[in-house]
Every structure is written in structure tokens, then in C-alpha cells.
Short mmCIF file of C-alpha atoms in Angstrom, two decimals:
data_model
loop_
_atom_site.label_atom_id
_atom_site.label_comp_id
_atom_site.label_asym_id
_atom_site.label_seq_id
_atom_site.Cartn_x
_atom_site.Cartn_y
_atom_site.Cartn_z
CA UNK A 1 37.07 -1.82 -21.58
CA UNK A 2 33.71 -1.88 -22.96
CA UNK A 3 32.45 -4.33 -20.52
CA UNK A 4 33.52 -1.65 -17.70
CA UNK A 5 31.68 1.16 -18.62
CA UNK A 6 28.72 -1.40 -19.50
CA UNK A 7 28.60 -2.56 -15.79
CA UNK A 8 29.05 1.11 -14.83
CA UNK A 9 25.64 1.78 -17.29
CA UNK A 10 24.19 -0.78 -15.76
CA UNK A 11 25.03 0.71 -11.53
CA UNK A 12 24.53 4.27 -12.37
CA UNK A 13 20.54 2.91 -13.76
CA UNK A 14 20.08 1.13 -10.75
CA UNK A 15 21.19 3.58 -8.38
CA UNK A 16 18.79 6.65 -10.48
CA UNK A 17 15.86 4.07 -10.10
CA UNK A 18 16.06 3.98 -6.54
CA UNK A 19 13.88 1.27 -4.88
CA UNK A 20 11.67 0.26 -8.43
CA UNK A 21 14.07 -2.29 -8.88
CA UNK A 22 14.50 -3.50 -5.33
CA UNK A 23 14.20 -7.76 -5.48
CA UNK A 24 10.48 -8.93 -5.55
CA UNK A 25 9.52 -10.06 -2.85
CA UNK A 26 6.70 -11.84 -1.27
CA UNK A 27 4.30 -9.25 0.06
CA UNK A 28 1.02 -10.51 -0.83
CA UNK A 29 -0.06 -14.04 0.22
CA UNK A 30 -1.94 -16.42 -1.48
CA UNK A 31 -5.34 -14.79 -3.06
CA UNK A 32 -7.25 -17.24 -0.77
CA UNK A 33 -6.07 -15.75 2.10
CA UNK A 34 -7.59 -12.27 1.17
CA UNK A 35 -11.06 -12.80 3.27
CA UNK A 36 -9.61 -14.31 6.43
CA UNK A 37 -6.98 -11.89 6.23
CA UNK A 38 -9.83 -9.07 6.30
CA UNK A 39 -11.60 -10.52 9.04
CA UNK A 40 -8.80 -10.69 11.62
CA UNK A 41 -7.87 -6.81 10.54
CA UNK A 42 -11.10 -5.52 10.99
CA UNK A 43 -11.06 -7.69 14.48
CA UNK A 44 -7.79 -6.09 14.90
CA UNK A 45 -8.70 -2.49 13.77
CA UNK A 46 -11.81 -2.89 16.13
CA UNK A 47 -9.97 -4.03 19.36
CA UNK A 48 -7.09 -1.50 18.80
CA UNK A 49 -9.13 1.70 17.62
CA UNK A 50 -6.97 1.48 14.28
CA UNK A 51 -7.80 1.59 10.54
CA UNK A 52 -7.49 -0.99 8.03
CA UNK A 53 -5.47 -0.15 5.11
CA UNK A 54 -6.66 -2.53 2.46
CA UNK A 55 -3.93 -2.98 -0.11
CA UNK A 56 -4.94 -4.40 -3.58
CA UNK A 57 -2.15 -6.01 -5.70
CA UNK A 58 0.59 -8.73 -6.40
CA UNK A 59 3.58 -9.69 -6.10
CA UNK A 60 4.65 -9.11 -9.75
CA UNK A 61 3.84 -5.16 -9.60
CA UNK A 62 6.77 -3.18 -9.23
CA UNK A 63 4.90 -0.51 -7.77
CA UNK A 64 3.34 -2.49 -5.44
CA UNK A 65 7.14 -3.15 -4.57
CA UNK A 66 7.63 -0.09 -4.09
CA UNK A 67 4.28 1.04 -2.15
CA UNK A 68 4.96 -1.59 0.39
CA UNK A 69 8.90 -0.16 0.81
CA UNK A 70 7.59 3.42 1.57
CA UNK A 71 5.49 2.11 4.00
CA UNK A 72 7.74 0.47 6.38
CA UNK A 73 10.54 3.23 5.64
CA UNK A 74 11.65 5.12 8.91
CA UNK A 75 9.43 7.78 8.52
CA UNK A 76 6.23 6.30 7.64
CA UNK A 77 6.53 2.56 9.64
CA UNK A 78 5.61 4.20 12.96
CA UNK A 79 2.39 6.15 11.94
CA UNK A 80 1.35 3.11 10.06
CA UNK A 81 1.74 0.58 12.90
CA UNK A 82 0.56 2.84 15.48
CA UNK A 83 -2.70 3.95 13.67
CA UNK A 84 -3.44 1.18 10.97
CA UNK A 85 -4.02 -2.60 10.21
CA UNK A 86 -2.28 -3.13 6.42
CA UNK A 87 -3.71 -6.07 4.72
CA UNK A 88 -2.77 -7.26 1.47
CA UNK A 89 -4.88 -8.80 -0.97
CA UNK A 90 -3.52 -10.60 -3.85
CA UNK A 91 -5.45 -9.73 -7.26
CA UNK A 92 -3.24 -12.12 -8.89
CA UNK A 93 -3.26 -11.07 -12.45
CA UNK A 94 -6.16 -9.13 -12.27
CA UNK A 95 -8.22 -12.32 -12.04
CA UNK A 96 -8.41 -13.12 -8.29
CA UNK A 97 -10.05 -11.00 -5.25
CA UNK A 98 -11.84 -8.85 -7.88
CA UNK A 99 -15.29 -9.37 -5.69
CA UNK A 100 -13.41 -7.51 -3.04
CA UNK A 101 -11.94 -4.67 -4.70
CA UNK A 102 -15.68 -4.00 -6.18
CA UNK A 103 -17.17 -4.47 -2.37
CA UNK A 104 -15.04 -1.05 -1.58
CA UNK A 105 -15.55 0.52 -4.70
CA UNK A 106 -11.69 -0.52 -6.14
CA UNK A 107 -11.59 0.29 -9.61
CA UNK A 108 -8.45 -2.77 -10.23
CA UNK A 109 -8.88 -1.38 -14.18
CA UNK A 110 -7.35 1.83 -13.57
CA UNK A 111 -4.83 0.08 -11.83
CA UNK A 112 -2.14 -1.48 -8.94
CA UNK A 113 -1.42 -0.81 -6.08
CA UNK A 114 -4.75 0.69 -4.96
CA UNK A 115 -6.10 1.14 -1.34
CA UNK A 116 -9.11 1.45 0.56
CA UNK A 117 -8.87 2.88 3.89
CA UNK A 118 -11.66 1.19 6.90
CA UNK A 119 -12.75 2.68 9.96
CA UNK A 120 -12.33 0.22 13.09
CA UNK A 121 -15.76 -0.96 12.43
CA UNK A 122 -15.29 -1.56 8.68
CA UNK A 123 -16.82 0.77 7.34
CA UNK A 124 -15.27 2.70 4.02
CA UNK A 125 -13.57 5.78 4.64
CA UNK A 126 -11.63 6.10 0.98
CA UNK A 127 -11.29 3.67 -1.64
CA UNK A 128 -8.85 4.77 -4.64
CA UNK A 129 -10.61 5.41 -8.10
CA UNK A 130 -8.13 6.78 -10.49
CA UNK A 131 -4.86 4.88 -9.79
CA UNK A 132 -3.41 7.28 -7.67
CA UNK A 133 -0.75 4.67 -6.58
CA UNK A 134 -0.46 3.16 -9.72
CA UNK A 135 2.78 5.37 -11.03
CA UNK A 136 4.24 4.53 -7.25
CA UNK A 137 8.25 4.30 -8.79
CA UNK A 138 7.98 7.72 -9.38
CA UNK A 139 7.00 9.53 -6.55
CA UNK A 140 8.64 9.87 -3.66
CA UNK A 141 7.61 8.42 0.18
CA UNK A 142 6.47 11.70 1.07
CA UNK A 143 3.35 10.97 -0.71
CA UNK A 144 2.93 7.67 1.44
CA UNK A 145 2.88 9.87 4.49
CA UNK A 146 0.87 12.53 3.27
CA UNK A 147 -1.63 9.69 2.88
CA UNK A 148 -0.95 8.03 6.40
CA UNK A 149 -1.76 11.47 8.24
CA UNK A 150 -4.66 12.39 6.36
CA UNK A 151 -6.50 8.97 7.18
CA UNK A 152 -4.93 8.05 9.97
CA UNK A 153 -7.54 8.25 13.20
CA UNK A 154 -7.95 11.18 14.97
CA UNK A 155 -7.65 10.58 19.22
CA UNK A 156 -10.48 12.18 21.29
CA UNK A 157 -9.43 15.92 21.96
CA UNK A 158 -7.53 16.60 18.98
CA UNK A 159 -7.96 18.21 15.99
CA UNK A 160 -7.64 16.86 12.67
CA UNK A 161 -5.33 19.10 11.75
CA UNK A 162 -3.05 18.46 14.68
CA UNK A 163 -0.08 15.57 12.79
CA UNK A 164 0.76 14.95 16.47
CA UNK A 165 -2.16 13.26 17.93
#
């Protein structure tokens, strides 16, 4: 009997976490592919009039997990494809990529996942400096798409406050 209501512990946790303790999974590649990576996203971003989402972490950061589920959710996957280029860079633990982070002004000390957000041409638009993603298991995707519209590109003739352009 004990073991029953220790397995039902163990589901009600797991379904309470929500997706913080999805499987790992491989979302960032091999540090050494961070620069080539960046180069064909900006090439990207340039010939597609998108932004480059530059996304700083690894593969053993829940939160990272978790980032990279909210942005391919229903609700956020189209505004992402349709007005961004995501890369992910690898920081490894904190050891690898650092040179990159510190090129956008990345503060990787204060914390993973972190972003910068590019302009088509490359230049920086945002780069995170107080781990606003860091704490990403507990808030909620909304906060992922509150972030896609507010850098995502605005088309000629539309407002920036217009969500529909």
C-alpha cells in the first residue's frame, strides 16, 4: 500500500511541475558549432528580413528545457518562425562560447538561458543582463510571447503596437 500512494507522490509532482521535468534533450549542439551557426542565421535573418534570437545555454539547464518548449508551443512556434532565426549556443558549463556571450553584452554569471535579440544585419537590439530567463520553470509561456511580439520586426506600414503585422 505504501508503494501506491508513493508512485501517486511521485505523478501528482510531475504533473504540478509541468514541463521542468520534461526529458533532456538535445537542443544545443556542440559549442564549436556556435560561430558557424551565427553566421548562417545572420545570412538567414538578412535574406529573410528576420531577427536572430541568440540563445545562450546547455543542454543540462532545465530551464533552458523549458525556454526552448515555450518556444515551439502552439502559440508562440508561428511568430517565432515567421519573424526570427533561433540559434543556440552551447556555454557548456559555463566554460565554452563565453567570448560570444561578452560580444552581445551576455552577462552568463547572472545566469541560463539568456538571449540576445539581432536585427537582420546583426546588429544588437537586446541582450539579457539580469537573468530574466533564468527562473524559466516558473513562469508561464505567456512570457515567451510577450517577448516574441515586443522584438519581433515590425513590416513597413505598421505600427509597433499593431501584434498583427
Amino acid at each position: 500500500m505504501k508503494l501506491t500512494k508513493l508512485f501517486g507522490l511521485i505523478a501528482a509532482v510531475a504533473l504540478t511541475a509541468g514541463p521542468a521535468l520534461s526529458a533532456n534533450r538535445d537542443i544545443y549542439p556542440d559549442p564549436s558549432q556556435a560561430k558557424p551557426d551565427l553566421a548562417a542565421a545572420l545570412k538567414t535573418a538578412a535574406a529573410t528580413h528576420r531577427r536572430v534570437i541568440v540563445d545562450f545555454g546547455g543542454n543540462w539547464c532545465g530551464d533552458c528545457q523549458v525556454l526552448d518548449i515555450y518556444f515551439h508551443n502552439p502559440q508562440n512556434r508561428p511568430i517565432l518562425e515567421s519573424n526570427f532565426v533561433l540559434v543556440h549556443v552551447n556555454i557548456g558549463h559555463m566554460d565554452e562560447n563565453v567570448d560570444i556571450a561578452e560580444h552581445y553584452g551576455v552577462p552568463l554569471d547572472r545566469g541560463v538561458p539568456a538571449l540576445a535579440v539581432l536585427s537582420d544585419t546583426g546588429k544588437l537590439l537586446y541582450s539579457q543582463k539580469s537573468g530574466e530567463f533564468e527562473a524559466m520553470r516558473r513562469m508561464e509561456a505567456g512570457s515567451v510571447t510577450n517577448f516574441l511580439v515586443q522584438w519581433k520586426p515590425t513590416k513597413p506600414g505598421c505600427s509597433v503596437a499593431m501584434v498583427t503585422c
